[in-house]
C-alpha cells in the first residue's frame, strides 16, 4: 500500500500506552533512556515449554491497575487484549482532548461532524486473544462442544479488541483488524491515516494490542524465535548484534489518535507529530514463519513508496528500526536499509525493541516518542558489531531532535511497512 496524501495532512494528537513500564509514556521513556528492558518470568508449571534450556522471560504488563480508564464492571466482559486496547484508547482520547479525564466520551458524542464522517478504528495484533481461545478449546476438547462458553467465543476472535474500542469510543466508522505480524502496528497507522486523509473518517484510532500467555510464549520458543542466554548473559534482544539469537516476546497496547491537521488546529490542539507518508511491500522469498532474503526488492518498494509523498531516504535524519534480535529478521532489515540508502550514509538508527520487545505495540510507541524528540540511551543488548550486517545502532551520544523519522517494520512471512513521522513546528517556528 502506498499513495499520495491529500493537501490536508494527517497528524497525531494523542496516544495511549499500556506496557510493562506502566500506563502512559513516562515509564517507557525512562526505560528507553536507561537502555534496559523490564523482564518477568513466564509461568511454566503447565509443561508447555520444551526442556529446561528455553526462554523463560518476557516483557509483560503484569497486574497493572487500569482505573480510571477501565472499571471492573466493563473489564469482566473483556479478554486481556481487549482490556489493554480500551485502556490505551481512552488514554489517547483524553490526551487529544476528545474525552474526559477518564477517557470516556459523552453519551451523545458520535465523533461525527455535519458531513457524518465518523471515527474509524484500525488495530493490529498477531495472535488474537490467546488466553480466551485456549480456555474455549479446553472446554471443547476436554468436556464437550456443548460446554463451550459463548462468553469466551465472542472474545476469542482477532477483531474483538478493535470492536471493544469502537464500543467504548462510540466509533461508528470502519473497524479493521490488521494481522500482519511484526509489520501490523505500522500498517494499522498507515491505513488509519489513509482513511482520514481521504475524508472517509473524521479521525481514526490506530495501533496495536497483544497478550503474551505461557502457551503462546512456549510456541514461539519451540520455533526458536525467542532470545536465549549467551554465556553469562541472560536473555536479551541484541538487535543487529553478532550474538543475537532471537527476540523478547512482549505484550501491551498502544493507540494513536489520527486526524487532519486543520481539524486539530481548529480545536486548539497542537499535534504531536505529522504523518508524512508511508509505504509497504511484500517479500515473496519469505517462508511462512520466517524472514526472506529479498532486501533489494523491498528497498526498491520503500524508495518508490516514499517518492509518492515527495520523500527520499536522505530526507530522514533518524531511523526507528524494527530490528528485534531475530537472526534472519535483522539480516533482512540491514539489507533493506543499506540498499535503500545506497552510497549515502545512514542516519542514526534507533533499535528500541531491545527495550520494548516484540509485539504489543511498544515499538510503535517508541517510534512516536523518538519523533517527538524524547532522548534514547544506548541500544539495549548491542555490544558486538556483525560484519555481515554492517549496521551499528545508536550508541547513546547526544543528538538533536529529529525533523523526520522513518519507522520500519519487516514481518516474518514477507509483509513490510514503513511509516514516515515528521516533527510539527510550534506556532512561529520554521517548518
Coordinates of C-alpha atoms in Angstrom, one line a residue:
X1 CA 0.0 0.0 0.0
X2 CA 1.3 3.5 -0.9
X3 CA -0.4 6.6 -2.1
X4 CA -0.5 10.4 -2.0
X5 CA -1.9 12.2 0.9
X6 CA -4.4 15.0 0.1
X7 CA -3.4 18.6 0.7
X8 CA -4.8 18.3 4.3
X9 CA -2.1 16.5 6.2
X10 CA -2.8 13.9 8.9
X11 CA -1.4 14.4 12.4
X12 CA -1.2 12.5 15.7
X13 CA -2.9 14.4 18.5
X14 CA -3.0 11.8 21.3
X15 CA -1.6 8.4 22.3
X16 CA -2.2 5.8 25.0
X17 CA 0.3 3.2 26.2
X18 CA -0.1 0.1 28.3
X19 CA 3.2 -1.7 28.7
X20 CA 5.5 -3.4 31.2
X21 CA 6.6 0.1 32.1
X22 CA 3.2 1.2 33.3
X23 CA 0.3 3.3 31.9
X24 CA 1.3 6.2 29.8
X25 CA 4.7 7.1 28.4
X26 CA 6.8 8.1 31.5
X27 CA 7.9 4.6 32.4
X28 CA 8.7 3.7 28.8
X29 CA 10.6 6.9 28.3
X30 CA 12.8 6.2 31.3
X31 CA 13.5 2.6 30.1
X32 CA 14.4 3.8 26.6
X33 CA 16.9 6.3 28.2
X34 CA 18.3 3.7 30.5
X35 CA 18.5 1.1 27.8
X36 CA 17.3 -1.8 29.9
X37 CA 14.2 -4.0 29.4
X38 CA 11.9 -4.9 32.2
X39 CA 11.6 -8.7 32.1
X40 CA 9.4 -11.0 34.1
X41 CA 9.4 -14.8 34.3
X42 CA 6.8 -16.8 32.3
X43 CA 4.9 -19.4 34.3
X44 CA 6.0 -22.9 33.2
X45 CA 4.1 -25.4 35.5
X46 CA 1.7 -26.3 32.7
X47 CA 4.5 -28.0 30.9
X48 CA 4.1 -26.2 27.6
X49 CA 7.8 -25.3 27.3
X50 CA 10.2 -27.9 26.0
X51 CA 13.0 -28.8 28.4
X52 CA 14.9 -26.5 30.7
X53 CA 17.1 -24.6 28.2
X54 CA 14.4 -22.5 26.6
X55 CA 13.4 -18.9 27.0
X56 CA 11.9 -18.1 30.4
X57 CA 11.3 -14.3 30.3
X58 CA 9.1 -11.8 28.5
X59 CA 8.2 -8.1 28.6
X60 CA 4.9 -8.5 30.3
X61 CA 2.3 -5.9 31.6
X62 CA 1.6 -7.7 34.8
X63 CA -1.1 -6.7 37.3
X64 CA -1.5 -3.0 36.4
X65 CA -4.5 -1.1 37.8
X66 CA -6.4 0.1 34.8
X67 CA -8.6 2.6 36.7
X68 CA -9.8 5.2 35.9
X69 CA -9.6 4.1 32.3
X70 CA -11.4 0.8 32.8
X71 CA -13.9 -0.1 35.5
X72 CA -14.3 -3.6 36.9
X73 CA -17.8 -4.0 35.5
X74 CA -16.6 -3.4 32.0
X75 CA -13.4 -5.4 32.3
X76 CA -15.2 -8.6 33.3
X77 CA -16.7 -8.7 29.8
X78 CA -13.4 -8.4 28.0
X79 CA -10.4 -10.6 27.1
X80 CA -7.0 -9.4 28.3
X81 CA -6.0 -7.8 24.9
X82 CA -9.4 -6.0 24.8
X83 CA -8.7 -4.6 28.3
X84 CA -5.3 -3.4 27.1
X85 CA -6.7 -1.9 23.9
X86 CA -9.6 0.0 25.5
X87 CA -7.4 1.4 28.3
X88 CA -4.9 2.7 25.7
X89 CA -7.7 4.1 23.5
X90 CA -9.2 6.0 26.4
X91 CA -5.8 7.5 27.4
X92 CA -5.3 8.6 23.7
X93 CA -8.8 10.2 23.5
X94 CA -8.2 12.1 26.8
X95 CA -4.8 13.4 25.6
X96 CA -6.3 14.5 22.3
X97 CA -9.0 16.5 24.2
X98 CA -11.8 14.3 22.7
X99 CA -12.9 12.8 26.0
X100 CA -13.0 13.5 29.7
X101 CA -10.1 12.9 32.1
X102 CA -11.1 9.2 32.4
X103 CA -11.2 8.8 28.6
X104 CA -14.9 8.4 28.3
X105 CA -16.8 10.2 25.6
X106 CA -20.2 11.8 26.2
X107 CA -23.2 9.6 25.6
X108 CA -24.4 11.7 22.7
X109 CA -21.0 12.2 21.1
X110 CA -20.5 10.1 18.0
X111 CA -17.3 12.0 17.0
X112 CA -19.1 12.9 13.7
X113 CA -19.1 16.2 12.0
X114 CA -22.0 17.6 10.0
X115 CA -20.7 15.6 7.0
X116 CA -21.2 12.5 9.1
X117 CA -17.5 11.5 8.9
X118 CA -17.3 9.0 11.9
X119 CA -14.4 7.8 13.9
X120 CA -12.6 4.7 12.5
X121 CA -10.6 2.0 14.3
X122 CA -7.5 0.2 12.8
X123 CA -5.9 -2.2 15.3
X124 CA -3.2 -4.7 14.8
X125 CA -2.5 -7.9 16.6
X126 CA -0.7 -11.1 15.6
X127 CA -2.2 -13.9 17.7
X128 CA -5.6 -12.7 18.9
X129 CA -6.9 -13.2 22.5
X130 CA -4.8 -16.2 23.2
X131 CA -5.9 -16.9 26.7
X132 CA -9.7 -16.9 25.8
X133 CA -9.0 -19.1 22.8
X134 CA -7.1 -21.5 25.0
X135 CA -10.0 -21.6 27.5
X136 CA -12.6 -22.2 24.8
X137 CA -10.6 -25.0 23.2
X138 CA -10.1 -26.7 26.6
X139 CA -13.8 -26.7 27.1
X140 CA -14.5 -28.2 23.7
X141 CA -11.7 -30.8 23.8
X142 CA -11.8 -31.8 27.5
X143 CA -15.5 -31.5 28.1
X144 CA -17.7 -31.3 25.0
X145 CA -18.7 -28.9 22.3
X146 CA -21.9 -28.1 24.2
X147 CA -19.8 -26.9 27.1
X148 CA -18.2 -24.1 25.0
X149 CA -18.9 -20.8 26.7
X150 CA -20.4 -18.1 24.4
X151 CA -18.6 -15.6 26.6
X152 CA -15.2 -17.0 25.6
X153 CA -16.3 -17.4 22.0
X154 CA -17.2 -13.7 21.4
X155 CA -13.8 -12.6 22.8
X156 CA -11.6 -15.2 21.2
X157 CA -11.7 -13.7 17.7
X158 CA -8.9 -11.4 16.5
X159 CA -11.1 -8.4 16.0
X160 CA -12.5 -8.4 19.5
X161 CA -10.2 -5.7 20.8
X162 CA -10.9 -3.4 17.9
X163 CA -14.7 -3.9 18.4
X164 CA -14.4 -3.1 22.1
X165 CA -12.6 0.1 21.3
X166 CA -15.4 1.0 18.9
X167 CA -18.0 0.4 21.7
X168 CA -16.0 2.4 24.3
X169 CA -15.3 5.3 21.9
X170 CA -18.6 5.2 20.0
X171 CA -16.6 4.9 16.9
X172 CA -19.0 4.2 14.0
X173 CA -16.6 4.3 11.1
X174 CA -14.6 1.5 9.5
X175 CA -13.4 -1.1 12.0
X176 CA -10.4 -3.0 10.7
X177 CA -8.2 -5.6 12.4
X178 CA -4.7 -5.9 10.8
X179 CA -3.0 -9.3 11.2
X180 CA 0.4 -8.8 9.6
X181 CA 2.7 -9.9 12.4
X182 CA 5.6 -7.5 13.1
X183 CA 4.5 -5.1 10.3
X184 CA 1.0 -4.8 11.7
X185 CA 1.3 -1.8 14.0
X186 CA 2.8 0.5 11.3
X187 CA 0.3 -0.8 8.7
X188 CA -2.6 -0.1 11.1
X189 CA -1.4 3.5 11.4
X190 CA -0.9 3.9 7.7
X191 CA -4.4 2.6 6.9
X192 CA -5.9 4.9 9.6
X193 CA -4.0 7.9 8.1
X194 CA -5.3 7.0 4.6
X195 CA -8.9 6.8 5.9
X196 CA -8.6 10.2 7.5
X197 CA -6.8 11.8 4.6
X198 CA -9.4 10.5 2.1
X199 CA -12.1 12.1 4.2
X200 CA -13.9 8.8 4.9
X201 CA -13.3 9.4 8.7
X202 CA -13.1 12.5 10.8
X203 CA -10.4 10.8 12.9
X204 CA -9.0 7.3 13.5
X205 CA -7.9 5.3 16.5
X206 CA -4.9 3.2 15.3
X207 CA -2.4 1.0 17.0
X208 CA -1.9 -2.5 18.3
X209 CA -2.7 -4.8 21.2
X210 CA -1.4 -8.2 22.2
X211 CA -1.2 -10.5 25.2
X212 CA 1.6 -13.0 25.9
X213 CA 0.4 -16.2 27.5
X214 CA 2.6 -19.1 28.7
X215 CA 1.2 -21.3 25.8
X216 CA 1.9 -18.6 23.2
X217 CA 5.4 -18.0 24.6
X218 CA 6.2 -21.7 24.5
X219 CA 5.1 -22.0 20.9
X220 CA 7.4 -19.0 19.9
X221 CA 10.2 -20.7 21.9
X222 CA 9.7 -24.0 20.1
X223 CA 10.0 -22.2 16.8
X224 CA 13.4 -20.9 18.1
X225 CA 12.1 -17.3 17.7
X226 CA 12.9 -16.2 21.3
X227 CA 16.2 -15.0 22.8
X228 CA 18.3 -17.4 24.8
X229 CA 21.1 -16.6 27.3
X230 CA 24.6 -16.1 25.8
X231 CA 27.4 -17.2 28.1
X232 CA 27.0 -15.4 31.4
X233 CA 24.4 -13.0 30.0
X234 CA 20.7 -13.7 30.3
X235 CA 18.0 -13.4 27.7
X236 CA 18.3 -10.2 25.7
X237 CA 17.1 -9.0 22.3
X238 CA 20.6 -7.9 20.9
X239 CA 19.3 -6.1 17.8
X240 CA 22.0 -6.0 15.0
X241 CA 24.4 -7.7 17.3
X242 CA 26.6 -10.6 16.1
X243 CA 25.5 -12.7 19.0
X244 CA 21.7 -12.2 18.5
X245 CA 19.6 -15.3 18.7
X246 CA 16.0 -14.2 19.0
X247 CA 13.7 -11.5 20.2
X248 CA 12.0 -10.8 23.6
X249 CA 8.3 -11.6 23.5
X250 CA 6.1 -8.7 24.8
X251 CA 2.6 -7.7 25.4
X252 CA 0.7 -4.4 25.8
X253 CA -1.3 -1.9 23.8
X254 CA -0.7 1.4 22.0
X255 CA -3.4 3.5 20.4
X256 CA -2.9 6.8 18.5
X257 CA -5.5 9.4 17.6
X258 CA -5.1 10.5 14.0
X259 CA -6.9 13.5 12.5
X260 CA -6.5 16.2 9.9
X261 CA -4.1 18.9 10.9
X262 CA -6.6 21.6 10.1
X263 CA -9.2 19.9 12.3
X264 CA -6.7 19.6 15.2
X265 CA -5.7 23.3 15.0
X266 CA -9.4 24.3 14.8
X267 CA -9.9 22.5 18.1
X268 CA -7.0 24.4 19.6
X269 CA -4.9 21.2 19.9
X270 CA -1.2 21.2 18.9
X271 CA -0.3 18.0 17.1
X272 CA 2.4 15.7 18.5
X273 CA 3.7 14.7 15.1
X274 CA 2.7 14.6 11.4
X275 CA 2.4 11.5 9.3
X276 CA 4.5 12.5 6.3
X277 CA 4.0 9.3 4.3
X278 CA 4.1 5.5 4.2
X279 CA 4.9 2.6 2.0
X280 CA 4.5 -1.2 2.2
X281 CA 5.7 -4.2 0.3
X282 CA 5.9 -8.0 0.3
X283 CA 8.9 -10.3 0.1
X284 CA 7.9 -13.5 -1.8
X285 CA 11.1 -15.2 -0.8
X286 CA 9.9 -15.4 2.8
X287 CA 8.7 -18.7 4.2
X288 CA 5.5 -18.6 6.2
X289 CA 7.3 -18.5 9.6
X290 CA 10.5 -16.6 8.9
X291 CA 12.0 -13.7 7.1
X292 CA 13.1 -13.9 3.5
X293 CA 16.2 -12.6 1.6
X294 CA 14.5 -10.0 -0.7
X295 CA 16.2 -7.0 0.8
X296 CA 17.0 -5.3 -2.6
X297 CA 13.4 -5.7 -3.9
X298 CA 12.0 -4.4 -0.6
X299 CA 14.3 -1.4 -0.7
X300 CA 13.0 -0.5 -4.2
X301 CA 9.5 -0.7 -2.8
X302 CA 10.4 1.6 0.1
X303 CA 12.0 4.2 -2.2
X304 CA 9.1 4.1 -4.7
X305 CA 6.6 4.4 -1.9
X306 CA 8.4 7.4 -0.3
X307 CA 8.7 9.1 -3.7
X308 CA 4.9 9.2 -3.9
X309 CA 4.9 11.5 -0.9
X310 CA 7.8 13.6 -2.3
X311 CA 10.3 11.9 0.1
X312 CA 13.6 10.2 -0.4
X313 CA 15.8 8.2 2.1
X314 CA 18.2 11.1 2.5
X315 CA 15.3 13.3 3.8
X316 CA 15.3 11.4 7.1
X317 CA 17.6 12.2 10.0
X318 CA 16.6 9.3 12.2
X319 CA 15.5 5.7 11.7
X320 CA 13.5 3.8 14.3
X321 CA 14.4 0.3 13.2
X322 CA 12.2 -2.8 13.7
X323 CA 15.3 -4.9 14.3
X324 CA 14.5 -7.2 17.2
X325 CA 17.4 -9.6 17.6
X326 CA 15.9 -12.1 15.2
X327 CA 18.7 -13.7 13.3
X328 CA 17.1 -13.6 9.8
X329 CA 14.9 -10.6 10.5
X330 CA 17.8 -8.3 11.5
X331 CA 19.8 -9.5 8.5
X332 CA 16.9 -8.6 6.2
X333 CA 16.5 -5.2 7.9
X334 CA 20.1 -4.3 7.4
X335 CA 20.0 -5.4 3.7
X336 CA 16.9 -3.2 3.1
X337 CA 18.4 -0.1 4.8
X338 CA 21.8 -0.5 3.0
X339 CA 20.1 -0.9 -0.4
X340 CA 17.7 2.0 0.1
X341 CA 20.4 4.4 1.1
X342 CA 22.9 3.2 -1.4
X343 CA 26.1 5.2 -1.3
X344 CA 24.6 7.7 1.2
X345 CA 25.4 7.5 4.9
X346 CA 22.6 6.1 7.0
X347 CA 21.3 8.4 9.7
X348 CA 21.4 7.4 13.4
X349 CA 19.5 4.1 13.8
X350 CA 17.4 3.5 17.0
X351 CA 16.5 -0.1 17.8
X352 CA 14.0 0.2 20.6
X353 CA 12.9 -3.4 20.6
X354 CA 15.8 -4.2 22.8
X355 CA 13.7 -2.5 25.5
X356 CA 10.1 -2.9 24.2
X357 CA 10.4 -6.4 23.0
X358 CA 8.4 -7.7 20.0
X359 CA 4.5 -7.4 19.8
X360 CA 2.2 -5.3 21.9
X361 CA 2.8 -2.0 20.1
X362 CA 5.8 -1.0 22.2
X363 CA 7.9 -0.3 19.1
X364 CA 5.2 2.0 17.7
X365 CA 5.1 3.9 20.9
X366 CA 8.9 4.2 20.9
X367 CA 9.0 5.4 17.3
X368 CA 6.4 8.1 18.1
X369 CA 8.4 9.2 21.2
X370 CA 11.6 9.4 19.2
X371 CA 9.8 11.5 16.6
X372 CA 8.7 13.8 19.4
X373 CA 12.3 14.3 20.5
X374 CA 12.3 12.0 23.6
X375 CA 16.0 11.1 24.3
X376 CA 17.1 7.5 24.0
X377 CA 20.0 5.8 25.7
X378 CA 22.4 3.2 24.1
X379 CA 20.8 0.4 22.2
X380 CA 19.8 -2.3 24.7
X381 CA 21.6 -5.6 24.1
X382 CA 24.0 -4.4 21.4
X383 CA 27.7 -5.0 22.1
X384 CA 29.4 -6.7 19.1
X385 CA 29.1 -5.5 15.5
X386 CA 28.1 -8.1 13.0
X387 CA 30.3 -7.6 9.9
X388 CA 27.7 -9.3 7.7
X389 CA 25.1 -6.6 8.6
X390 CA 27.4 -3.5 8.6
X391 CA 25.0 -1.7 11.0
X392 CA 26.0 -0.1 14.2
X393 CA 22.8 1.2 16.1
X394 CA 22.6 4.3 18.2
X395 CA 25.2 4.4 21.0
X396 CA 23.6 7.0 23.3
X397 CA 25.5 10.1 22.2
X398 CA 23.6 13.4 22.3
X399 CA 21.5 14.0 19.2
X400 CA 19.2 16.9 18.3
X401 CA 15.5 16.1 18.0
X402 CA 14.8 14.6 14.6
X403 CA 12.9 16.6 12.0
X404 CA 11.8 13.5 10.1
X405 CA 11.9 9.8 11.2
X406 CA 11.4 6.6 9.3
X407 CA 9.9 3.7 11.3
X408 CA 10.5 0.3 9.7
X409 CA 8.5 -2.9 10.1
X410 CA 9.5 -6.2 8.4
X411 CA 7.5 -9.2 9.3
X412 CA 8.1 -12.9 9.2
X413 CA 6.1 -14.2 6.3
X414 CA 7.0 -11.4 4.0
X415 CA 5.0 -8.3 4.9
X416 CA 6.7 -4.9 5.2
X417 CA 5.6 -1.5 6.1
X418 CA 7.4 1.8 6.6
X419 CA 6.0 4.9 8.3
X420 CA 7.4 8.5 8.0
X421 CA 6.8 10.7 11.0
X422 CA 7.6 14.4 10.9
X423 CA 8.1 16.9 13.7
X424 CA 5.4 19.6 14.0
X425 CA 6.7 23.2 14.4
X426 CA 5.2 25.3 17.1
X427 CA 3.4 28.5 16.1
X428 CA 6.0 31.0 15.0
X429 CA 8.7 28.4 14.4
X430 CA 10.1 27.5 11.0
X431 CA 8.5 24.4 9.4

